[in-house]
CSV table of C-alpha atoms in Angstrom, one decimal:
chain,number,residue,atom,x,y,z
A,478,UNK,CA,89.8,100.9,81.9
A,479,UNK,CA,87.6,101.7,84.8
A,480,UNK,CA,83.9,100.9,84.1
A,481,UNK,CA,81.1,103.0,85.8
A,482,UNK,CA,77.7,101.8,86.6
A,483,UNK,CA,74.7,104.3,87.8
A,484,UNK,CA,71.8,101.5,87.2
A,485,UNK,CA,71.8,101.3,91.7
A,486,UNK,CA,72.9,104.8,92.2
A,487,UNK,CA,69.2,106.2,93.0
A,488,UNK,CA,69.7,108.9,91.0
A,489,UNK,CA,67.5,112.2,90.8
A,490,UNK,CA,69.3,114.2,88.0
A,491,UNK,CA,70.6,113.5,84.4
A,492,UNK,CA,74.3,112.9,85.0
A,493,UNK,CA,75.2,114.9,81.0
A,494,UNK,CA,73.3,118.5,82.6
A,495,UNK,CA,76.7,118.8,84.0
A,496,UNK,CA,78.6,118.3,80.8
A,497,UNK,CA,79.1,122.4,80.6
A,498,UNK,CA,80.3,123.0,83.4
A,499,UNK,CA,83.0,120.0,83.2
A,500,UNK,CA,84.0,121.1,80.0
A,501,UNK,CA,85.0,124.4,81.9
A,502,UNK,CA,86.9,122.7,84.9
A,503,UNK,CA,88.2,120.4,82.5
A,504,UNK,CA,89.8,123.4,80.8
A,505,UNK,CA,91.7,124.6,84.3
A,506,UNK,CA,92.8,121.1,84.8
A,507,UNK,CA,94.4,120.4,81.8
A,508,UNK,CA,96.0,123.9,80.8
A,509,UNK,CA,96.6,124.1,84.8
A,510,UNK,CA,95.0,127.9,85.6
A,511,UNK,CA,92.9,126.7,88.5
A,512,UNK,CA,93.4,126.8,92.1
A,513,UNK,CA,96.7,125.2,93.4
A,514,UNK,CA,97.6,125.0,89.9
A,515,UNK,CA,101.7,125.0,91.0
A,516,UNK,CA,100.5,121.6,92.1
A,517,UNK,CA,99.2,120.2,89.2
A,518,UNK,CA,102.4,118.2,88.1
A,519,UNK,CA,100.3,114.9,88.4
A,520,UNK,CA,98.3,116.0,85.2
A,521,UNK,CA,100.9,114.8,83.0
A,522,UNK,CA,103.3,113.1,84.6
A,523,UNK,CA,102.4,109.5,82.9
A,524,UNK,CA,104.6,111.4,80.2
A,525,UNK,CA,106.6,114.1,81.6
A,526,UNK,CA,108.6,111.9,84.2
A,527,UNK,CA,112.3,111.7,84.7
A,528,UNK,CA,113.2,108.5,82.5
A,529,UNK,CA,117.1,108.3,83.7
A,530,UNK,CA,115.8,108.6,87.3
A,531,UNK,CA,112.7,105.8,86.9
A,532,UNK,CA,115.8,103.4,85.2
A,533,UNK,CA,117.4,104.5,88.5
A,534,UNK,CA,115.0,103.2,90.8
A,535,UNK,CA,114.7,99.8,88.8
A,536,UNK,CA,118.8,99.6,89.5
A,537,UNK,CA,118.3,100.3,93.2
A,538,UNK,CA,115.4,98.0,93.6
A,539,UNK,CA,117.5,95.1,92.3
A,540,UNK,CA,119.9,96.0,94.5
A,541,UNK,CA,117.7,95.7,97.4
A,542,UNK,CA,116.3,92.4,96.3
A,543,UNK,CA,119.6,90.9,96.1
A,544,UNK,CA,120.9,92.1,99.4
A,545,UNK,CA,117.8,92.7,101.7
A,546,UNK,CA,115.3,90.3,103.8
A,547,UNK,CA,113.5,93.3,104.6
A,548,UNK,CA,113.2,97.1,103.3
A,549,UNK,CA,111.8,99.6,105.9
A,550,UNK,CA,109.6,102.1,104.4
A,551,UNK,CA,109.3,105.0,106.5
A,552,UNK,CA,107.2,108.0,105.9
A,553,UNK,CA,103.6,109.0,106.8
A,554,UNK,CA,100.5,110.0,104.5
A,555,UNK,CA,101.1,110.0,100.7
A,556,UNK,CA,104.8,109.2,101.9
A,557,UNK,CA,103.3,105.5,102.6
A,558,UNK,CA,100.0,105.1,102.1
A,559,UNK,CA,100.0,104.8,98.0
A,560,UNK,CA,103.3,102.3,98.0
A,561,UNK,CA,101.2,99.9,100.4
A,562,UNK,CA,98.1,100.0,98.4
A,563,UNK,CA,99.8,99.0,95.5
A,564,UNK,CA,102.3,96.2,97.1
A,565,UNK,CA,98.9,94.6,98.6
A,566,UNK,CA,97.0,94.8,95.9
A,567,UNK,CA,99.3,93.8,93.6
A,568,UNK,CA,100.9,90.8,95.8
A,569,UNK,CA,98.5,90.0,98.3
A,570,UNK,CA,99.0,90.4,101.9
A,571,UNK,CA,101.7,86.8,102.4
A,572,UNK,CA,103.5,86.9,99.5
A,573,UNK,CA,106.1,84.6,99.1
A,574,UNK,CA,109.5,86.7,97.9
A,575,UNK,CA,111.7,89.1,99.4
A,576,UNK,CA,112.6,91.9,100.8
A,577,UNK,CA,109.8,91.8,103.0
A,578,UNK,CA,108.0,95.0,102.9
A,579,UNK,CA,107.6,97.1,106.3
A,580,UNK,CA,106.0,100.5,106.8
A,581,UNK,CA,107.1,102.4,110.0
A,582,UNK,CA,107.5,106.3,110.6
A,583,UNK,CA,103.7,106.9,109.9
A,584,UNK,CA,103.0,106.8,114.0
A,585,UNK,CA,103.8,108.0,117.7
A,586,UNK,CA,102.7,104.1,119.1
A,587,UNK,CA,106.0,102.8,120.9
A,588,UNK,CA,104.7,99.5,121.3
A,589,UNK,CA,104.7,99.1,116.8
A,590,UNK,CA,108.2,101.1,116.4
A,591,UNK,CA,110.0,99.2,119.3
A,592,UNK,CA,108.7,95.9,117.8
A,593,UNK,CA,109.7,96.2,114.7
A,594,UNK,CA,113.3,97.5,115.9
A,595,UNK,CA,113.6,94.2,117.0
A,596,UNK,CA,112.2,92.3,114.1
A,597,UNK,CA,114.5,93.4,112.1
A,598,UNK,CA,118.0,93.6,114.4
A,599,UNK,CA,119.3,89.9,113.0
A,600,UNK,CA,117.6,91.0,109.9
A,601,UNK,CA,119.2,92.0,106.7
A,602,UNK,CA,118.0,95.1,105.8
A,603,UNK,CA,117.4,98.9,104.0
A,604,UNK,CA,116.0,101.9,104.6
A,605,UNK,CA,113.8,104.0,102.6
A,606,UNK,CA,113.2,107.2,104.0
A,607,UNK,CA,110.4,109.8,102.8
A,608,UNK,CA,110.3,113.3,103.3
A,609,UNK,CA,110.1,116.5,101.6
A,610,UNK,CA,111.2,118.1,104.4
A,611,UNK,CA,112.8,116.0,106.3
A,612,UNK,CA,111.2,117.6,109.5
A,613,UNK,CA,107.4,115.0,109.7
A,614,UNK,CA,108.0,114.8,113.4
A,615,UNK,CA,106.3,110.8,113.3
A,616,UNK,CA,108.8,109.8,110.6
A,617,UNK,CA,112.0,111.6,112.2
A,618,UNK,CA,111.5,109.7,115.2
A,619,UNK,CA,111.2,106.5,113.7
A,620,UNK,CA,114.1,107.5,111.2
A,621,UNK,CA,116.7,108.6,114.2
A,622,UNK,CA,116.1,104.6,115.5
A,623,UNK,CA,116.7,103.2,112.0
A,624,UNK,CA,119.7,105.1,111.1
A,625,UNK,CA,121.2,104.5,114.3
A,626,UNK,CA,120.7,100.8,114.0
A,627,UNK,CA,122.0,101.0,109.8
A,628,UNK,CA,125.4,102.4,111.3
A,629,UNK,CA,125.4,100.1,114.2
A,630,UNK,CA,125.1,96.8,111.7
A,631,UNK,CA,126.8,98.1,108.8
A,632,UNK,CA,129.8,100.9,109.7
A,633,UNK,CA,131.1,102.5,106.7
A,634,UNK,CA,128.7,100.8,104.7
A,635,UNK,CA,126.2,102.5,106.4
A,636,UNK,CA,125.1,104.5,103.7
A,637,UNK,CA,124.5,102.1,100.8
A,638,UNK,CA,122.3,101.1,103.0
A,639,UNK,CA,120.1,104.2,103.6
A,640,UNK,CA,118.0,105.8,100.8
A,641,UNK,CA,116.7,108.9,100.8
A,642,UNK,CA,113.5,110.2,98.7
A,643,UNK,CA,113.2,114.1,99.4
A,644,UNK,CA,113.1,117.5,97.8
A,645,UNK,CA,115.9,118.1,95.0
A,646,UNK,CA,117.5,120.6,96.2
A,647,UNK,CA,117.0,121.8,100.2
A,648,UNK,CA,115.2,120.7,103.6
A,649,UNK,CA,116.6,118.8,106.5
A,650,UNK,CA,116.6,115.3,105.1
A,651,UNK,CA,118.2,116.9,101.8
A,652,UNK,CA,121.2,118.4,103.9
A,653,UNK,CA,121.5,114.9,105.7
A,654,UNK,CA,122.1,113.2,102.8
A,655,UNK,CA,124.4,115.3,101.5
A,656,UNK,CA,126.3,114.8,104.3
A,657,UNK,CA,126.2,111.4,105.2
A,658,UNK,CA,126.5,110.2,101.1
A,659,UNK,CA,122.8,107.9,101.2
A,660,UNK,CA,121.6,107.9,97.4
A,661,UNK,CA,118.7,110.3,97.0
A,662,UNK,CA,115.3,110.0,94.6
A,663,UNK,CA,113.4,113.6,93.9
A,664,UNK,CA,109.8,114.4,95.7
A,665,UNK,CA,108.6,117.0,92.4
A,666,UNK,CA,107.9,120.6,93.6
A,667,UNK,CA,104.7,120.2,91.7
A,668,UNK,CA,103.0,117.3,92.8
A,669,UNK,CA,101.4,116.7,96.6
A,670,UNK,CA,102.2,113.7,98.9
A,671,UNK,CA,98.5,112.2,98.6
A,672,UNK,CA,99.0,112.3,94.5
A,673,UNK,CA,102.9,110.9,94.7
A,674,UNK,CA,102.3,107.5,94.5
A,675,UNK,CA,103.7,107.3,90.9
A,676,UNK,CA,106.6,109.6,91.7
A,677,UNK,CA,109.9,107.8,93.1
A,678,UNK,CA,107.7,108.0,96.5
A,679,UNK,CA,105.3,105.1,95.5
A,680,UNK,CA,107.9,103.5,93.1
A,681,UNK,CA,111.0,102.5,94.5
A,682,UNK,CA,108.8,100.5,97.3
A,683,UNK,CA,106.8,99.3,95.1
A,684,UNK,CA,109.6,98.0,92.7
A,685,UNK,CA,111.6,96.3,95.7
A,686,UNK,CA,108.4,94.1,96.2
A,687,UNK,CA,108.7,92.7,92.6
A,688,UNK,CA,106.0,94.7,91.3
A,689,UNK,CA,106.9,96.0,87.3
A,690,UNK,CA,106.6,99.6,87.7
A,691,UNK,CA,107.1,100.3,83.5
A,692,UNK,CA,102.8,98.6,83.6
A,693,UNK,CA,102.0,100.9,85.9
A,694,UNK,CA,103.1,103.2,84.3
A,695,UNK,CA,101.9,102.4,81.0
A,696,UNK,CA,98.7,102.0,83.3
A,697,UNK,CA,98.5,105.7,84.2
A,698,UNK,CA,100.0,107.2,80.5
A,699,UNK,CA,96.4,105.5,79.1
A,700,UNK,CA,94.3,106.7,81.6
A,701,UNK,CA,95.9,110.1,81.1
A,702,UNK,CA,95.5,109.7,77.3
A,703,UNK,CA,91.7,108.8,78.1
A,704,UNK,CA,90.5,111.1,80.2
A,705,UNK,CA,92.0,114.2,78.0
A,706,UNK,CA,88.5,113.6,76.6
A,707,UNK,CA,85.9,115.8,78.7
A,708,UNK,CA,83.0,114.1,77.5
A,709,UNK,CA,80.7,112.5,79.7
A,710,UNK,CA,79.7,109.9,77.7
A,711,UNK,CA,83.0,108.3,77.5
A,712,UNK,CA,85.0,109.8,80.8
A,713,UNK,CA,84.5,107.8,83.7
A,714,UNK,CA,86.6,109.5,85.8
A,715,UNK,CA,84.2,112.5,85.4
A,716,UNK,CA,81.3,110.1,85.4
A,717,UNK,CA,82.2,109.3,89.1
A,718,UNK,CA,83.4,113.1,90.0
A,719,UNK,CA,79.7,114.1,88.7
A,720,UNK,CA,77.8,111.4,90.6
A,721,UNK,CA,80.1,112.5,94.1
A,722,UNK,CA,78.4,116.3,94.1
A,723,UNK,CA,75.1,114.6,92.4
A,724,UNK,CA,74.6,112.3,95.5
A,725,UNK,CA,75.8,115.5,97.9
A,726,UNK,CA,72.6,117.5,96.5
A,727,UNK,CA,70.6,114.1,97.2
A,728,UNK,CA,71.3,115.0,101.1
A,729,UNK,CA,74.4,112.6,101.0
A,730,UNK,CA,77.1,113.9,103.8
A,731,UNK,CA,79.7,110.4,103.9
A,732,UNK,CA,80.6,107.8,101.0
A,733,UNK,CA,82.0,104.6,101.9
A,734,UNK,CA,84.5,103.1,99.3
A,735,UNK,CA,84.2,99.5,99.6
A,736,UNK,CA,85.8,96.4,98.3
A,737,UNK,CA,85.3,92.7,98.6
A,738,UNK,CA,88.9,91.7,98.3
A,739,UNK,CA,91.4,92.4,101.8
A,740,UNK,CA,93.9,92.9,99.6
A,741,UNK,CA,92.4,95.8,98.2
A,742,UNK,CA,92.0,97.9,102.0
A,743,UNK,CA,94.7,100.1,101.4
A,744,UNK,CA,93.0,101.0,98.6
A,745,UNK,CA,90.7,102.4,100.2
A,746,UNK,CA,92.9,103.8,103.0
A,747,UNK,CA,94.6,106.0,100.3
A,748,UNK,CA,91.4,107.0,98.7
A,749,UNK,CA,90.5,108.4,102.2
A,750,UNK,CA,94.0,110.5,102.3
A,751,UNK,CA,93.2,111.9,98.8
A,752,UNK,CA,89.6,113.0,99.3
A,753,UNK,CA,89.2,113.8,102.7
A,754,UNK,CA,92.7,116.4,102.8
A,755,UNK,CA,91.7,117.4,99.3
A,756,UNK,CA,87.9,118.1,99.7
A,757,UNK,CA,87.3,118.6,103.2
A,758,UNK,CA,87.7,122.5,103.7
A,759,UNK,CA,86.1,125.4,104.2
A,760,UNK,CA,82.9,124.0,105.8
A,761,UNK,CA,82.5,121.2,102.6
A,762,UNK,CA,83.1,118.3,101.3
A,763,UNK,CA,81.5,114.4,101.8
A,764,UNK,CA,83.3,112.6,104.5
A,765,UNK,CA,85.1,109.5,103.0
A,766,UNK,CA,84.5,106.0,104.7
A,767,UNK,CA,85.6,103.0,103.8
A,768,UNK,CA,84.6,99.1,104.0
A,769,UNK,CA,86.0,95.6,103.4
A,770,UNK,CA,83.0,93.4,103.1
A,771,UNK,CA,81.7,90.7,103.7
A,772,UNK,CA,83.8,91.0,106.5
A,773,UNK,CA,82.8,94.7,107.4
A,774,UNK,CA,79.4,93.6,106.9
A,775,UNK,CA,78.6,92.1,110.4
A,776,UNK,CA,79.8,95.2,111.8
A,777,UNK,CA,78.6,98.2,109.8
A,778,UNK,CA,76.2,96.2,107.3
A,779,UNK,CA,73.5,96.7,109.9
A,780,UNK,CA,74.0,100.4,110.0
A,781,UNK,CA,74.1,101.1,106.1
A,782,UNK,CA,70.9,98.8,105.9
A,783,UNK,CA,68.6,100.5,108.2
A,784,UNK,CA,70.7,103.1,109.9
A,785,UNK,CA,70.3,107.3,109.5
A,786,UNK,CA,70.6,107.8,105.5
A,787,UNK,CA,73.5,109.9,105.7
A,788,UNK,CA,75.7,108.1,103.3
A,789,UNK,CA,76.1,106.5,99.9
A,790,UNK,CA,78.2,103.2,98.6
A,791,UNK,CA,80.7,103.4,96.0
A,792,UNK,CA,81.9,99.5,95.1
A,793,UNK,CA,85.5,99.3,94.1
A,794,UNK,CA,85.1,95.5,92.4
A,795,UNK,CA,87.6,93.6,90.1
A,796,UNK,CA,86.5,90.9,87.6
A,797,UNK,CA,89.3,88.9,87.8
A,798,UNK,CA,90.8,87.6,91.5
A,799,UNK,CA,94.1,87.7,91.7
A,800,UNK,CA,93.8,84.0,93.0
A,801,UNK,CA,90.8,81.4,93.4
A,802,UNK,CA,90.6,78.4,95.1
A,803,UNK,CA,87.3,75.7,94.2
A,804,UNK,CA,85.2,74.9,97.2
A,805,UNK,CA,85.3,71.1,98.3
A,806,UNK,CA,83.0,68.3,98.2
A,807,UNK,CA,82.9,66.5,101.6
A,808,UNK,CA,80.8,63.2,101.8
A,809,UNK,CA,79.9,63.4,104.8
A,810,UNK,CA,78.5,66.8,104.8
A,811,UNK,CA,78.0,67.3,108.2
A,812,UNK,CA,78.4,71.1,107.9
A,813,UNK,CA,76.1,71.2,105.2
A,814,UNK,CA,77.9,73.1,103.1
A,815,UNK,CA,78.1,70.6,99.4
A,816,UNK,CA,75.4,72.9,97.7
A,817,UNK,CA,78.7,74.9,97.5
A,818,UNK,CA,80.9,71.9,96.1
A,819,UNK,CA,82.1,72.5,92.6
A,820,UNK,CA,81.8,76.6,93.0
A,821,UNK,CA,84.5,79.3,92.7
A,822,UNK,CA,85.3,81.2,96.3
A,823,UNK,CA,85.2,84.5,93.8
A,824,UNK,CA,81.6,83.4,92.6
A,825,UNK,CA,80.8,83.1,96.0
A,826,UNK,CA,82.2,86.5,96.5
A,827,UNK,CA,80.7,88.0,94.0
A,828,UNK,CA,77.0,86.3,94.8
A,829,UNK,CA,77.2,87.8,98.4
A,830,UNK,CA,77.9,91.2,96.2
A,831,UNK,CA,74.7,91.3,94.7
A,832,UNK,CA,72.8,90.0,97.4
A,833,UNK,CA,74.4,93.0,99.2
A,834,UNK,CA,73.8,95.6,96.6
A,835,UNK,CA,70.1,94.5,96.1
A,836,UNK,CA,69.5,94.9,100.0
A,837,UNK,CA,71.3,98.3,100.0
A,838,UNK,CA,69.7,99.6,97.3
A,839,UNK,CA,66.3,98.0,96.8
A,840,UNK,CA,65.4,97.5,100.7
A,841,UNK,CA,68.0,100.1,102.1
A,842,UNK,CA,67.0,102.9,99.7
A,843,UNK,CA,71.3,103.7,99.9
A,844,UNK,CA,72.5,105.0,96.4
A,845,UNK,CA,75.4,102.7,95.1
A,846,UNK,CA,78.1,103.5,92.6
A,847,UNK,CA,80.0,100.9,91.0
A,848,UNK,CA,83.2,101.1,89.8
A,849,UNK,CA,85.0,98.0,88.1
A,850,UNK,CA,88.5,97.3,87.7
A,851,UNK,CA,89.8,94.2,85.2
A,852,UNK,CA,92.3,92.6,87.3
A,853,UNK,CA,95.2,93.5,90.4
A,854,UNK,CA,97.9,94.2,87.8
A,855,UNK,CA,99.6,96.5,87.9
A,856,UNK,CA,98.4,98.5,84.7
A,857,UNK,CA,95.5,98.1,86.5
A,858,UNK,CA,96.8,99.9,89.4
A,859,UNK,CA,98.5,102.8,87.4
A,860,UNK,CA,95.2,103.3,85.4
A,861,UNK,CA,92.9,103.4,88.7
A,862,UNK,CA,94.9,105.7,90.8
A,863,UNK,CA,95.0,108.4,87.9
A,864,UNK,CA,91.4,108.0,87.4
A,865,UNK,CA,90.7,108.7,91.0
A,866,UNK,CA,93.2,111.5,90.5
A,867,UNK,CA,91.5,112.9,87.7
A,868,UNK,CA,88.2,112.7,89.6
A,869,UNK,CA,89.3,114.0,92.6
A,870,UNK,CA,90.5,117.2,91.1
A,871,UNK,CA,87.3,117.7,89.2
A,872,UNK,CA,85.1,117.0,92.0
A,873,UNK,CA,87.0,119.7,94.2
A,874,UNK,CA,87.3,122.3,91.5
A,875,UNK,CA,83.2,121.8,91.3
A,876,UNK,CA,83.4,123.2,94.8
A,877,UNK,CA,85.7,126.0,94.2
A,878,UNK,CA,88.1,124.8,96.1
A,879,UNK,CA,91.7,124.1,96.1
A,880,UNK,CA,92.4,120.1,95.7
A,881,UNK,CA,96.1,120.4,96.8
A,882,UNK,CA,96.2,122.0,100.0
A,883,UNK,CA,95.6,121.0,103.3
A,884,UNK,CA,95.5,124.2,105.9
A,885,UNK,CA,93.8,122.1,108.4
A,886,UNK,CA,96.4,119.5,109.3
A,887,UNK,CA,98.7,122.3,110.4
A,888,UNK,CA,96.6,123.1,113.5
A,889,UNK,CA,96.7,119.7,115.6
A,890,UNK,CA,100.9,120.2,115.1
A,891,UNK,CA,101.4,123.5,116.4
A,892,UNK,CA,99.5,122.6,119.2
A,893,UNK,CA,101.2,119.2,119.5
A,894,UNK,CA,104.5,121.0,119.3
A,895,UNK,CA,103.8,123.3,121.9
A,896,UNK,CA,102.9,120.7,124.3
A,897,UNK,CA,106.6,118.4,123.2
A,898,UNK,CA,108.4,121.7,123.6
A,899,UNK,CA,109.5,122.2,120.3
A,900,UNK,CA,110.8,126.1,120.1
């Protein structure tokens, strides 16, 4: 479960006065009538989801552990972002196992693609290519590179080598793979890239870095089963929606989603894909920022402490470290450090924490949320990214807005097409 706390959250209303008007949103969620509802698949999809297909991506995934040193993943957005949050917070960012997991297609810099072309040229390797359409002009560039160097090293084995996750039945990459025989795992009509992450998107990634997708899922089928409840008291996930348009009426324009643990940044790097393309139109929306403290906090800790109060905290913490280490006692102690000796590194992160949360709050006057997580399983993981689903769509609907389209991203490619000329 996902625990909310409101004790530092500053705040100026009674969270239950919204209860009516959840129980009415809750209502278009669940039966699906609100707006985007043809996208709404996610809603149960912890239960609905193709079972021969999932035992098919466990079969492939073996495959690629057996054969690979390294599996290039290569897609942009949803197509990437939920599959690396999960890998790192789940393994860490050096874990020791293959395939070695490598995101690519997701930008234009020539200096990344061209490096990791030659990483991987003496390299055994796969290809996992994402796209509904098969047309995401950052991933088709990086694709045409990999695909030439696949059938370069391998010949006729080219396209065991190549797997292709894609719409189910048309679109470029679809016709492609027909073609050229690479096996193929379905992108669901009903359910956007930035809520895919449980889909074969996230999972076939996710299950080549040794991750066991079946807790995950189990992780997201009890946080569905949970939050079917609408009430307040007991739903967290519309505990945090609430707080969101709460701390918007307190004159709060940006949150910051932050996390003490490096291996949870692409946590928060997700979490900006699925609020800011899901809330941020039509002249609303709360800009979403993110931080990795301590470390973040000798750059931006100075801002949030005494800096314009434009912007709120939300704490993403997790009780138990994945791994902790027990600080050293050094007899000489000339870097003065033995009042430490004998103490967790987690303690230690968890006392700079509070120290941080009581300056914030108590000296900074900046409203924190906190949201706690038991552990980096993955359980864990399948539970928090439904429960940020589940709040994402509520908080959007309490805009009256659609959560699953994203008009705005079209206008930077048109013009960007024009100026490659694309006809």
């Amino acid at each position: 479960m996902i625990k909310v706390e409101t004790k530092y959250a500053l705040l100026q209303e009674d969270l239950l006065s919204y209860q009516e008007e959840v129980n009415r949103i809750h209502e278009m969620i669940d039966n699906k009538t609100g707006k985007g509802n043809d996208f709404l698949g996610w809603v149960d999809w912890p239960d609905t989801y193709d079972k021969e297909e999932f035992e098919r991506i466990i079969e492939v995934s073996e495959e690629v552990k057996a054969n690979a040193d390294v599996l290039l993943v290569c897609g942009i957005g949803g197509s990437y972002l939920g599959a690396r949050s999960a890998i790192e917070m789940m393994n860490g960012l050096y874990p020791q196992r293959k395939p070695e997991i490598i995101f690519i297609g997701n930008t234009f810099s020539s200096t990344y693609l061209k490096q990791v072309c030659d990483y991987i040229k003496d390299k055994s390797f796969y290809v996992n290519v994402i796209s509904k359409s098969g047309t995401t002009t950052e991933t088709s560039i990086a694709f045409r590179f990999l695909k030439n160097m696949v059938e370069e090293k391998y010949g006729e084995e080219a396209s065991q080598r190549i797997i292709a996750t894609t719409d189910k039945a048309r679109g470029t990459l679809k016709a492609l793979a027909a073609q050229k025989g690479y096996r193929t795992f379905v992108i669901p009509d009903d359910i956007g890239g930035r809520y895919s992450v449980f889909t074969a998107v996230g999972l076939l990634p996710i299950a080549c870095a040794g991750v066991d997708i079946r807790e995950l899922m189990r992780g997201s089928k009890a946080a569905m089963d949970d939050f079917r409840n609408p009430d307040l008291h007991v739903n967290s996930a519309y505990q945090y929606a609430v707080l969101r348009r709460m701390m918007e009426k307190q004159g709060k324009s940006a949150e910051m989603l932050v996390t003490y643990d490096l291996s949870m940044t692409m946590i928060t790097e997700w979490w900006k894909q699925l609020f800011g393309e899901s809330e941020g139109k039509e002249g609303k929306g709360i800009l979403p920022t993110s931080g990795t403290f301590s470390t973040d906090l000798h750059s931006l800790g100075q801002f949030v402490q005494e800096g314009k109060k434009m912007l709120f905290e939300t704490l993403l913490l997790v009780e138990k470290p994945m791994l902790d280490m027990t600080f050293p006692t050094d007899d000489e102690n000339l870097d003065n450090m033995n009042y430490l000796s004998g103490k967790s590194i987690d303690w230690v992160n968890k006392m700079a924490c509070l120290g941080t949360l009581e300056a914030h709050v108590e000296q900074g006057n900046v409203p924190n949320i906190v949201l706690t997580l038991e552990d980096n399983s993955a359980y864990s993981y399948g539970y928090m990214i439904y429960f940020f689903f589940k709040a994402c769509a509520m908080s959007c609907y309490m805009l009256d807005i659609n959560p699953f389209n994203q008009p705005g991203v079209e206008v930077y490619k048109k013009n960007m097409f024009r100026l490659l000329g694309k006809e």
